XYZ file of C-alpha atoms in Angstrom:
250
model
C -0.215 -0.207 -0.484
C 1.223 3.570 -0.942
C 0.120 6.829 0.417
C 1.083 10.357 -1.551
C 2.715 14.014 -0.243
C -1.870 14.148 -0.444
C -2.668 10.901 1.930
C -4.567 8.903 -0.656
C -7.550 7.935 0.849
C -10.544 7.878 -1.632
C -13.569 7.605 0.848
C -17.039 9.369 -0.775
C -16.034 12.839 0.827
C -12.494 12.911 -0.789
C -12.614 11.103 -3.713
C -12.736 13.662 -6.438
C -10.176 16.077 -4.740
C -8.967 17.297 -7.648
C -5.160 17.396 -6.240
C -4.975 13.764 -4.904
C -6.624 12.601 -8.418
C -3.053 14.211 -10.350
C -0.885 13.198 -7.384
C -2.202 9.647 -8.432
C -1.916 9.831 -12.003
C 1.577 10.785 -11.549
C 1.928 7.932 -9.677
C 0.766 5.672 -12.075
C 2.972 7.260 -14.600
C 6.298 6.379 -12.706
C 5.060 3.039 -12.491
C 4.364 2.856 -16.394
C 8.103 3.643 -16.696
C 9.625 0.692 -14.160
C 7.106 -2.472 -14.771
C 7.800 -4.676 -17.695
C 5.006 -5.951 -19.579
C 1.238 -4.717 -18.599
C -0.127 -3.176 -15.976
C -4.054 -3.492 -14.573
C -5.754 -0.614 -12.890
C -8.892 -1.555 -11.233
C -11.493 1.183 -10.076
C -14.706 0.865 -7.706
C -17.068 1.921 -10.651
C -17.015 3.302 -14.256
C -18.320 6.784 -12.968
C -15.027 7.283 -11.104
C -12.791 5.843 -13.513
C -14.391 8.156 -16.264
C -13.658 10.941 -13.852
C -9.958 10.534 -13.232
C -9.512 9.171 -16.611
C -10.464 13.136 -17.693
C -8.814 14.878 -15.427
C -5.454 13.210 -16.242
C -6.351 13.912 -19.927
C -6.976 17.955 -19.050
C -3.475 17.342 -17.228
C -1.709 15.637 -19.946
C -0.489 12.748 -17.798
C -2.528 10.322 -20.410
C -0.574 11.486 -22.775
C 2.802 10.951 -21.011
C 1.813 7.703 -19.806
C 1.708 6.682 -23.325
C 4.587 7.323 -24.402
C 5.463 4.333 -21.644
C 2.530 1.914 -21.574
C 0.037 1.632 -24.644
C -3.674 2.959 -22.739
C -6.439 0.805 -22.497
C -9.612 1.850 -21.073
C -12.585 -0.146 -20.416
C -15.879 -0.309 -21.078
C -19.264 -1.593 -20.642
C -20.327 -2.966 -23.411
C -19.558 -6.454 -23.892
C -18.336 -6.388 -27.906
C -16.157 -2.973 -27.210
C -14.409 -4.438 -24.314
C -13.328 -7.730 -26.781
C -11.618 -5.505 -28.709
C -9.942 -3.448 -26.272
C -8.621 -6.637 -24.780
C -7.348 -7.899 -27.803
C -5.277 -4.820 -28.390
C -4.090 -5.019 -24.918
C -2.988 -8.781 -25.333
C -0.746 -7.627 -28.774
C 1.060 -4.530 -26.692
C 2.166 -7.290 -24.190
C 2.787 -9.793 -26.428
C 6.289 -9.589 -27.020
C 8.996 -6.749 -25.523
C 11.483 -6.425 -28.742
C 8.483 -5.220 -30.683
C 5.675 -3.665 -28.499
C 6.366 -1.434 -25.353
C 3.769 -3.183 -23.313
C 0.132 -1.959 -22.114
C -2.187 -0.521 -19.455
C -5.577 -1.449 -19.108
C -8.429 0.458 -16.657
C -10.930 -1.356 -15.207
C -13.271 -1.821 -12.318
C -13.923 -4.007 -9.586
C -16.761 -6.442 -10.420
C -15.923 -5.658 -14.052
C -15.340 -8.092 -16.884
C -11.714 -8.089 -16.466
C -12.064 -8.577 -12.149
C -13.437 -11.940 -12.743
C -12.565 -15.204 -14.442
C -9.950 -13.999 -16.532
C -6.529 -14.996 -16.899
C -4.110 -12.117 -17.288
C -0.939 -14.153 -17.097
C 2.590 -13.589 -17.236
C 3.434 -10.357 -19.430
C -0.574 -9.631 -19.450
C -0.350 -8.209 -15.897
C 3.049 -7.011 -14.371
C 1.152 -5.415 -11.404
C -1.908 -4.945 -10.432
C -3.093 -1.703 -9.277
C -6.077 -1.653 -6.932
C -7.436 2.436 -6.292
C -9.883 3.128 -3.502
C -11.890 0.131 -1.629
C -14.708 -0.815 -3.920
C -17.931 -1.003 -1.442
C -21.034 -1.257 -2.651
C -23.562 1.005 -3.368
C -25.320 2.053 0.106
C -28.754 2.436 -1.995
C -29.285 -0.702 -4.019
C -31.757 -2.425 -2.577
C -29.633 -5.485 -2.242
C -27.018 -4.482 -0.155
C -29.964 -2.455 2.540
C -32.091 -5.589 2.761
C -28.790 -7.852 3.097
C -27.479 -5.413 6.329
C -31.022 -5.462 7.726
C -30.818 -9.056 7.576
C -27.439 -9.372 8.907
C -28.611 -6.622 12.120
C -32.506 -8.656 12.666
C -30.772 -11.862 12.567
C -27.548 -11.053 14.970
C -30.620 -9.865 17.676
C -32.249 -12.691 17.019
C -28.728 -14.841 18.066
C -28.416 -13.222 20.917
C -30.421 -14.851 23.219
C -27.910 -16.915 25.516
C -30.681 -19.892 24.948
C -30.827 -19.572 21.350
C -29.483 -22.894 19.163
C -27.180 -19.982 16.845
C -26.109 -18.374 20.286
C -22.472 -19.550 20.061
C -22.055 -19.152 16.183
C -19.714 -16.768 15.162
C -21.304 -13.645 13.922
C -20.452 -10.933 11.277
C -22.208 -7.273 12.113
C -24.017 -5.415 8.900
C -20.673 -3.204 9.125
C -18.110 -5.856 9.142
C -20.231 -8.063 6.708
C -20.012 -4.827 4.064
C -16.099 -4.780 4.038
C -16.125 -8.430 3.506
C -17.885 -8.022 0.846
C -16.058 -4.845 -0.948
C -12.816 -7.557 0.238
C -13.389 -9.748 -2.003
C -13.553 -8.269 -4.536
C -10.613 -6.531 -4.091
C -8.981 -9.899 -3.917
C -10.532 -11.368 -7.260
C -8.883 -8.935 -8.869
C -6.057 -9.239 -7.488
C -5.987 -12.527 -7.980
C -5.616 -11.558 -11.601
C -1.748 -11.482 -11.467
C -0.610 -14.854 -10.434
C -1.504 -17.748 -13.002
C 0.946 -20.599 -12.679
C 4.283 -21.564 -10.338
C 6.016 -19.606 -12.735
C 4.622 -16.408 -12.654
C 5.462 -13.113 -11.118
C 3.659 -9.588 -10.520
C 2.990 -7.218 -7.960
C 0.069 -5.489 -6.473
C -0.267 -2.556 -5.157
C -3.530 -1.396 -3.016
C -3.644 3.008 -2.793
C -5.531 3.825 0.135
C -4.663 4.843 3.574
C -7.554 2.758 4.845
C -6.103 -0.411 3.983
C -3.476 -0.363 6.569
C -6.295 -0.513 9.294
C -7.879 -3.628 6.689
C -4.721 -5.366 6.870
C -4.748 -5.136 10.829
C -7.601 -6.732 11.003
C -7.079 -9.738 8.746
C -9.363 -8.763 5.918
C -6.755 -9.218 3.101
C -6.044 -12.996 2.081
C -3.392 -14.457 4.389
C -1.056 -15.508 1.612
C -1.016 -12.239 0.872
C -1.151 -10.181 4.205
C 2.143 -11.628 5.642
C 3.640 -9.835 2.686
C 2.390 -6.206 2.456
C 4.482 -3.997 2.569
C 3.200 -0.281 3.630
C 4.383 3.138 2.398
C 2.790 5.338 4.694
C 5.268 8.994 5.717
C 7.826 10.454 3.519
C 10.908 8.277 4.450
C 9.181 4.809 3.398
C 7.840 7.222 0.054
C 11.372 7.594 -1.335
C 12.364 3.729 -1.192
C 9.101 3.019 -2.701
C 9.657 3.174 -6.511
C 13.391 1.669 -6.440
C 11.634 -1.272 -4.076
C 8.988 -1.538 -7.276
C 12.199 -1.557 -9.733
C 14.247 -3.868 -8.079
C 11.508 -6.444 -7.635
C 11.178 -6.782 -11.091
C 14.790 -6.960 -11.586
C 15.395 -9.434 -8.860
C 11.415 -11.094 -10.041
C 12.746 -11.286 -13.892
C 16.464 -12.672 -12.638
C 14.887 -15.801 -10.407
C 12.324 -16.419 -13.325
C 15.194 -16.597 -16.193
């Protein structure tokens, strides 16, 4: 995980802070310079992704990114997506011919589940923010209400469910979001000789890691960059990871 000069916290009241979006774009630009092969970037929603891309386009960050990676953006329409994925695959098919690609997509979207991005298709996966479900979604509201009512029912010591460990509605809500994060991160390692880096960009992940929400296989290997001193080492650590990984695999 990483935060920046402006802490990367993408909760609802912060997520459209223009300076934070700008700094995020610069961070992704720097990562494009040092990452071999493809980069997958997952947002919480299409509306957030579209808003950030517009901001980056207006400030020439997209044009700078395109000097190092072919830039692609996921679309809601399946037919458009198929063509985009084919172009992205081609951009990452041969390092001697192509500079690699970066693909922007969304958690819970077609690229985050059921697709393989092995080898150079995804050497880096970035998740921006925490993909909480929409609170006004009737399904979310009903599930949270059920969870609270079930917990009340089980609170009686004489109830057969009293000894069962129960989730609060907020705990379930967070688990649901982290499940989507884990699915998105799972795109990067697809076989025993595959390698890649996973980056969670939001200060809130630090607390979620401490509370064991993140999968154990990844939680034990997390490195947190959350202050000026550790941030100085971030890009060099990333660069060295790719250099060392390629030496080991070869």
